[in-house]
């Protein structure tokens, strides 16, 4: 796992795009602060850049680096969740401009899965995480379901957890508004 993390980080530091296992489904990822790398992910997914993508971080502390003001309720949600939870925050900062939604928000998930957590920790920045499929196609649950088109489009395919057969689910998504209002986007 260590070698794979080093290789993936090297590729992302050079502006490359990776295919990697996350705490949910396999993801296409890159440096979340690199506008050109984010643009490539949109191109690979054949997705309009008006459709936002989320980022992964390895620790709740890192959320503060990418959000102007984290609502207090977010800390409780992060601490109490028992499954992967993406929270959409207003006031995104320190990220590639094309990663931030038109309303200034960004989705961030604190990952607790071993590989993606160590990847984010070693990379020392947020990592884009979007499902490994062309936009509009079904999201592949496991590596073998990822199309050759996607595998061939990225700069590096992580050689870890490729043989898993379980069917992980996408994360829950909650949007936190001003004044602590909570809107459930996906359970």
PDB file of C-alpha atoms in Angstrom:
ATOM      1  CA  UNK A   1       0.000   0.000   0.000  1.00  0.00           C
ATOM      2  CA  UNK A   2       2.852   2.392   0.846  1.00  0.00           C
ATOM      3  CA  UNK A   3       4.375   2.176  -2.647  1.00  0.00           C
ATOM      4  CA  UNK A   4       0.986   2.751  -4.272  1.00  0.00           C
ATOM      5  CA  UNK A   5       0.386   5.859  -2.160  1.00  0.00           C
ATOM      6  CA  UNK A   6       3.825   7.223  -3.050  1.00  0.00           C
ATOM      7  CA  UNK A   7       3.247   6.617  -6.795  1.00  0.00           C
ATOM      8  CA  UNK A   8      -0.246   8.168  -6.681  1.00  0.00           C
ATOM      9  CA  UNK A   9       1.043  11.238  -4.793  1.00  0.00           C
ATOM     10  CA  UNK A  10       3.908  11.669  -7.272  1.00  0.00           C
ATOM     11  CA  UNK A  11       1.439  11.634 -10.180  1.00  0.00           C
ATOM     12  CA  UNK A  12      -0.887  14.155  -8.492  1.00  0.00           C
ATOM     13  CA  UNK A  13       2.013  16.477  -7.580  1.00  0.00           C
ATOM     14  CA  UNK A  14       2.844  16.630 -11.305  1.00  0.00           C
ATOM     15  CA  UNK A  15      -0.763  17.569 -12.132  1.00  0.00           C
ATOM     16  CA  UNK A  16      -1.810  14.035 -13.081  1.00  0.00           C
ATOM     17  CA  UNK A  17      -5.088  12.183 -12.593  1.00  0.00           C
ATOM     18  CA  UNK A  18      -5.397   8.887 -10.717  1.00  0.00           C
ATOM     19  CA  UNK A  19      -7.936   6.088 -10.393  1.00  0.00           C
ATOM     20  CA  UNK A  20      -8.084   4.913  -6.770  1.00  0.00           C
ATOM     21  CA  UNK A  21     -10.150   3.083  -4.132  1.00  0.00           C
ATOM     22  CA  UNK A  22     -12.010   5.244  -1.617  1.00  0.00           C
ATOM     23  CA  UNK A  23     -14.266   4.738   1.394  1.00  0.00           C
ATOM     24  CA  UNK A  24     -17.159   4.294  -1.054  1.00  0.00           C
ATOM     25  CA  UNK A  25     -16.736   3.461  -4.763  1.00  0.00           C
ATOM     26  CA  UNK A  26     -13.552   3.713  -6.867  1.00  0.00           C
ATOM     27  CA  UNK A  27     -12.791   7.315  -7.665  1.00  0.00           C
ATOM     28  CA  UNK A  28     -11.082   9.489 -10.216  1.00  0.00           C
ATOM     29  CA  UNK A  29      -8.870  11.898  -8.332  1.00  0.00           C
ATOM     30  CA  UNK A  30      -6.369  14.704  -8.582  1.00  0.00           C
ATOM     31  CA  UNK A  31      -4.938  17.624  -6.632  1.00  0.00           C
ATOM     32  CA  UNK A  32      -8.029  19.602  -5.599  1.00  0.00           C
ATOM     33  CA  UNK A  33      -6.032  22.852  -5.781  1.00  0.00           C
ATOM     34  CA  UNK A  34      -4.821  22.327  -9.374  1.00  0.00           C
ATOM     35  CA  UNK A  35      -7.216  23.907 -11.883  1.00  0.00           C
ATOM     36  CA  UNK A  36      -5.747  22.094 -14.921  1.00  0.00           C
ATOM     37  CA  UNK A  37      -5.930  18.693 -13.202  1.00  0.00           C
ATOM     38  CA  UNK A  38      -9.556  19.336 -12.189  1.00  0.00           C
ATOM     39  CA  UNK A  39     -10.314  20.338 -15.802  1.00  0.00           C
ATOM     40  CA  UNK A  40      -8.909  16.982 -16.990  1.00  0.00           C
ATOM     41  CA  UNK A  41     -11.173  15.092 -14.566  1.00  0.00           C
ATOM     42  CA  UNK A  42     -14.208  16.899 -16.025  1.00  0.00           C
ATOM     43  CA  UNK A  43     -12.967  15.964 -19.516  1.00  0.00           C
ATOM     44  CA  UNK A  44     -12.432  12.304 -18.581  1.00  0.00           C
ATOM     45  CA  UNK A  45     -15.941  12.126 -17.131  1.00  0.00           C
ATOM     46  CA  UNK A  46     -17.339  14.065 -20.120  1.00  0.00           C
ATOM     47  CA  UNK A  47     -19.126  16.149 -17.539  1.00  0.00           C
ATOM     48  CA  UNK A  48     -20.163  19.791 -17.611  1.00  0.00           C
ATOM     49  CA  UNK A  49     -17.951  21.742 -15.272  1.00  0.00           C
ATOM     50  CA  UNK A  50     -21.067  23.255 -13.712  1.00  0.00           C
ATOM     51  CA  UNK A  51     -21.652  19.892 -11.981  1.00  0.00           C
ATOM     52  CA  UNK A  52     -19.618  19.973  -8.781  1.00  0.00           C
ATOM     53  CA  UNK A  53     -17.279  17.240  -7.581  1.00  0.00           C
ATOM     54  CA  UNK A  54     -16.381  16.517  -3.985  1.00  0.00           C
ATOM     55  CA  UNK A  55     -13.024  16.321  -2.254  1.00  0.00           C
ATOM     56  CA  UNK A  56     -11.612  13.966   0.346  1.00  0.00           C
ATOM     57  CA  UNK A  57      -9.544  14.928   3.381  1.00  0.00           C
ATOM     58  CA  UNK A  58      -7.985  12.686   6.001  1.00  0.00           C
ATOM     59  CA  UNK A  59      -8.980  14.603   9.135  1.00  0.00           C
ATOM     60  CA  UNK A  60     -11.795  16.868  10.347  1.00  0.00           C
ATOM     61  CA  UNK A  61      -9.151  19.521  11.081  1.00  0.00           C
ATOM     62  CA  UNK A  62      -8.472  19.851   7.345  1.00  0.00           C
ATOM     63  CA  UNK A  63     -12.057  20.958   6.623  1.00  0.00           C
ATOM     64  CA  UNK A  64     -11.132  24.387   8.032  1.00  0.00           C
ATOM     65  CA  UNK A  65      -8.512  24.768   5.287  1.00  0.00           C
ATOM     66  CA  UNK A  66     -11.148  24.660   2.559  1.00  0.00           C
ATOM     67  CA  UNK A  67     -14.217  26.321   4.110  1.00  0.00           C
ATOM     68  CA  UNK A  68     -14.523  29.964   5.228  1.00  0.00           C
ATOM     69  CA  UNK A  69     -16.684  29.186   8.253  1.00  0.00           C
ATOM     70  CA  UNK A  70     -17.556  25.619   9.268  1.00  0.00           C
ATOM     71  CA  UNK A  71     -20.973  25.496  10.999  1.00  0.00           C
ATOM     72  CA  UNK A  72     -20.786  24.003  14.501  1.00  0.00           C
ATOM     73  CA  UNK A  73     -23.239  21.241  13.586  1.00  0.00           C
ATOM     74  CA  UNK A  74     -20.721  19.942  11.009  1.00  0.00           C
ATOM     75  CA  UNK A  75     -18.324  18.813  13.747  1.00  0.00           C
ATOM     76  CA  UNK A  76     -21.078  16.761  15.408  1.00  0.00           C
ATOM     77  CA  UNK A  77     -22.130  15.219  12.088  1.00  0.00           C
ATOM     78  CA  UNK A  78     -18.538  14.263  11.223  1.00  0.00           C
ATOM     79  CA  UNK A  79     -17.941  12.788  14.676  1.00  0.00           C
ATOM     80  CA  UNK A  80     -21.210  10.876  14.935  1.00  0.00           C
ATOM     81  CA  UNK A  81     -21.560   9.465  11.421  1.00  0.00           C
ATOM     82  CA  UNK A  82     -21.199   5.706  11.104  1.00  0.00           C
ATOM     83  CA  UNK A  83     -20.963   5.634   7.303  1.00  0.00           C
ATOM     84  CA  UNK A  84     -19.291   7.834   4.682  1.00  0.00           C
ATOM     85  CA  UNK A  85     -20.795  11.329   4.769  1.00  0.00           C
ATOM     86  CA  UNK A  86     -20.197  14.140   2.308  1.00  0.00           C
ATOM     87  CA  UNK A  87     -21.091  17.564   3.641  1.00  0.00           C
ATOM     88  CA  UNK A  88     -21.656  20.474   1.260  1.00  0.00           C
ATOM     89  CA  UNK A  89     -20.377  23.691   2.785  1.00  0.00           C
ATOM     90  CA  UNK A  90     -20.865  27.297   1.715  1.00  0.00           C
ATOM     91  CA  UNK A  91     -17.798  29.505   1.402  1.00  0.00           C
ATOM     92  CA  UNK A  92     -15.279  27.196  -0.262  1.00  0.00           C
ATOM     93  CA  UNK A  93     -11.676  28.466  -0.311  1.00  0.00           C
ATOM     94  CA  UNK A  94      -8.149  27.360  -1.238  1.00  0.00           C
ATOM     95  CA  UNK A  95      -9.408  25.011  -3.971  1.00  0.00           C
ATOM     96  CA  UNK A  96      -9.211  25.106  -7.772  1.00  0.00           C
ATOM     97  CA  UNK A  97     -11.836  27.662  -8.917  1.00  0.00           C
ATOM     98  CA  UNK A  98     -13.401  25.136 -11.311  1.00  0.00           C
ATOM     99  CA  UNK A  99     -13.998  22.760  -8.393  1.00  0.00           C
ATOM    100  CA  UNK A 100     -16.132  25.247  -6.499  1.00  0.00           C
ATOM    101  CA  UNK A 101     -19.837  25.243  -7.371  1.00  0.00           C
ATOM    102  CA  UNK A 102     -21.451  28.368  -8.841  1.00  0.00           C
ATOM    103  CA  UNK A 103     -22.971  29.158  -5.430  1.00  0.00           C
ATOM    104  CA  UNK A 104     -19.509  29.057  -3.792  1.00  0.00           C
ATOM    105  CA  UNK A 105     -20.023  25.694  -2.106  1.00  0.00           C
ATOM    106  CA  UNK A 106     -17.966  22.504  -2.041  1.00  0.00           C
ATOM    107  CA  UNK A 107     -18.629  18.947  -0.909  1.00  0.00           C
ATOM    108  CA  UNK A 108     -16.039  17.544   1.505  1.00  0.00           C
ATOM    109  CA  UNK A 109     -15.842  14.072   2.998  1.00  0.00           C
ATOM    110  CA  UNK A 110     -13.508  13.065   5.816  1.00  0.00           C
ATOM    111  CA  UNK A 111     -12.430   9.561   4.837  1.00  0.00           C
ATOM    112  CA  UNK A 112     -11.690   6.854   7.381  1.00  0.00           C
ATOM    113  CA  UNK A 113     -10.864   4.096   4.884  1.00  0.00           C
ATOM    114  CA  UNK A 114      -7.199   3.075   5.149  1.00  0.00           C
ATOM    115  CA  UNK A 115      -5.993   3.736   1.593  1.00  0.00           C
ATOM    116  CA  UNK A 116      -7.757   7.022   0.833  1.00  0.00           C
ATOM    117  CA  UNK A 117      -7.053   8.364   4.334  1.00  0.00           C
ATOM    118  CA  UNK A 118      -3.320   7.641   3.976  1.00  0.00           C
ATOM    119  CA  UNK A 119      -3.351   9.038   0.433  1.00  0.00           C
ATOM    120  CA  UNK A 120      -4.821  12.355   1.632  1.00  0.00           C
ATOM    121  CA  UNK A 121      -2.454  12.442   4.613  1.00  0.00           C
ATOM    122  CA  UNK A 122       0.614  11.812   2.454  1.00  0.00           C
ATOM    123  CA  UNK A 123      -0.497  14.238  -0.268  1.00  0.00           C
ATOM    124  CA  UNK A 124      -1.110  16.950   2.351  1.00  0.00           C
ATOM    125  CA  UNK A 125      -3.937  18.511   0.327  1.00  0.00           C
ATOM    126  CA  UNK A 126      -7.534  17.716  -0.491  1.00  0.00           C
ATOM    127  CA  UNK A 127      -7.953  15.109  -3.232  1.00  0.00           C
ATOM    128  CA  UNK A 128     -10.793  15.201  -5.769  1.00  0.00           C
ATOM    129  CA  UNK A 129     -13.029  12.158  -5.567  1.00  0.00           C
ATOM    130  CA  UNK A 130     -15.640  11.522  -8.223  1.00  0.00           C
ATOM    131  CA  UNK A 131     -17.058   8.187  -9.325  1.00  0.00           C
ATOM    132  CA  UNK A 132     -15.027   6.361 -11.977  1.00  0.00           C
ATOM    133  CA  UNK A 133     -17.532   6.589 -14.807  1.00  0.00           C
ATOM    134  CA  UNK A 134     -18.454   8.746 -17.768  1.00  0.00           C
ATOM    135  CA  UNK A 135     -21.169  11.165 -16.664  1.00  0.00           C
ATOM    136  CA  UNK A 136     -24.629   9.650 -17.079  1.00  0.00           C
ATOM    137  CA  UNK A 137     -23.350   6.055 -16.967  1.00  0.00           C
ATOM    138  CA  UNK A 138     -23.857   3.870 -13.855  1.00  0.00           C
ATOM    139  CA  UNK A 139     -21.171   4.341 -11.189  1.00  0.00           C
ATOM    140  CA  UNK A 140     -19.028   1.204 -10.956  1.00  0.00           C
ATOM    141  CA  UNK A 141     -19.160  -0.355  -7.492  1.00  0.00           C
ATOM    142  CA  UNK A 142     -15.958  -2.375  -7.894  1.00  0.00           C
ATOM    143  CA  UNK A 143     -12.794  -2.105  -9.979  1.00  0.00           C
ATOM    144  CA  UNK A 144     -13.774  -4.726 -12.573  1.00  0.00           C
ATOM    145  CA  UNK A 145     -16.850  -2.641 -13.484  1.00  0.00           C
ATOM    146  CA  UNK A 146     -14.745   0.393 -14.475  1.00  0.00           C
ATOM    147  CA  UNK A 147     -14.654   0.898 -18.243  1.00  0.00           C
ATOM    148  CA  UNK A 148     -11.414   0.669 -20.198  1.00  0.00           C
ATOM    149  CA  UNK A 149     -12.197   4.184 -21.439  1.00  0.00           C
ATOM    150  CA  UNK A 150     -11.783   5.520 -17.884  1.00  0.00           C
ATOM    151  CA  UNK A 151      -8.775   3.297 -17.052  1.00  0.00           C
ATOM    152  CA  UNK A 152      -6.964   4.441 -20.206  1.00  0.00           C
ATOM    153  CA  UNK A 153      -7.749   8.137 -19.673  1.00  0.00           C
ATOM    154  CA  UNK A 154      -6.076   8.520 -16.261  1.00  0.00           C
ATOM    155  CA  UNK A 155      -2.334   8.839 -15.647  1.00  0.00           C
ATOM    156  CA  UNK A 156      -2.130   6.194 -12.931  1.00  0.00           C
ATOM    157  CA  UNK A 157      -4.326   3.291 -11.804  1.00  0.00           C
ATOM    158  CA  UNK A 158      -3.717   2.281  -8.205  1.00  0.00           C
ATOM    159  CA  UNK A 159      -2.893  -1.401  -7.875  1.00  0.00           C
ATOM    160  CA  UNK A 160      -4.640  -1.943  -4.553  1.00  0.00           C
ATOM    161  CA  UNK A 161      -8.068  -3.416  -3.673  1.00  0.00           C
ATOM    162  CA  UNK A 162      -8.742  -4.307  -7.328  1.00  0.00           C
ATOM    163  CA  UNK A 163     -10.040  -7.791  -6.455  1.00  0.00           C
ATOM    164  CA  UNK A 164     -12.787  -6.736  -4.054  1.00  0.00           C
ATOM    165  CA  UNK A 165     -16.246  -7.968  -4.930  1.00  0.00           C
ATOM    166  CA  UNK A 166     -18.473  -6.234  -2.365  1.00  0.00           C
ATOM    167  CA  UNK A 167     -20.821  -3.504  -3.497  1.00  0.00           C
ATOM    168  CA  UNK A 168     -20.002  -0.355  -1.553  1.00  0.00           C
ATOM    169  CA  UNK A 169     -22.548   2.431  -1.597  1.00  0.00           C
ATOM    170  CA  UNK A 170     -22.004   6.096  -2.408  1.00  0.00           C
ATOM    171  CA  UNK A 171     -21.803   8.424   0.579  1.00  0.00           C
ATOM    172  CA  UNK A 172     -24.727  10.180   2.179  1.00  0.00           C
ATOM    173  CA  UNK A 173     -24.794  13.857   1.210  1.00  0.00           C
ATOM    174  CA  UNK A 174     -25.935  16.694   3.436  1.00  0.00           C
ATOM    175  CA  UNK A 175     -25.899  20.407   2.616  1.00  0.00           C
ATOM    176  CA  UNK A 176     -25.336  22.763   5.520  1.00  0.00           C
ATOM    177  CA  UNK A 177     -26.776  26.216   5.073  1.00  0.00           C
ATOM    178  CA  UNK A 178     -26.376  29.452   6.936  1.00  0.00           C
ATOM    179  CA  UNK A 179     -27.724  29.316  10.460  1.00  0.00           C
ATOM    180  CA  UNK A 180     -27.175  25.558  10.729  1.00  0.00           C
ATOM    181  CA  UNK A 181     -29.992  24.449   8.424  1.00  0.00           C
ATOM    182  CA  UNK A 182     -29.501  20.875   7.249  1.00  0.00           C
ATOM    183  CA  UNK A 183     -30.745  19.612   3.882  1.00  0.00           C
ATOM    184  CA  UNK A 184     -30.433  15.910   3.056  1.00  0.00           C
ATOM    185  CA  UNK A 185     -29.409  15.488  -0.583  1.00  0.00           C
ATOM    186  CA  UNK A 186     -28.801  11.708  -0.604  1.00  0.00           C
ATOM    187  CA  UNK A 187     -29.345   9.281   2.275  1.00  0.00           C
TER     188      UNK A 187
END
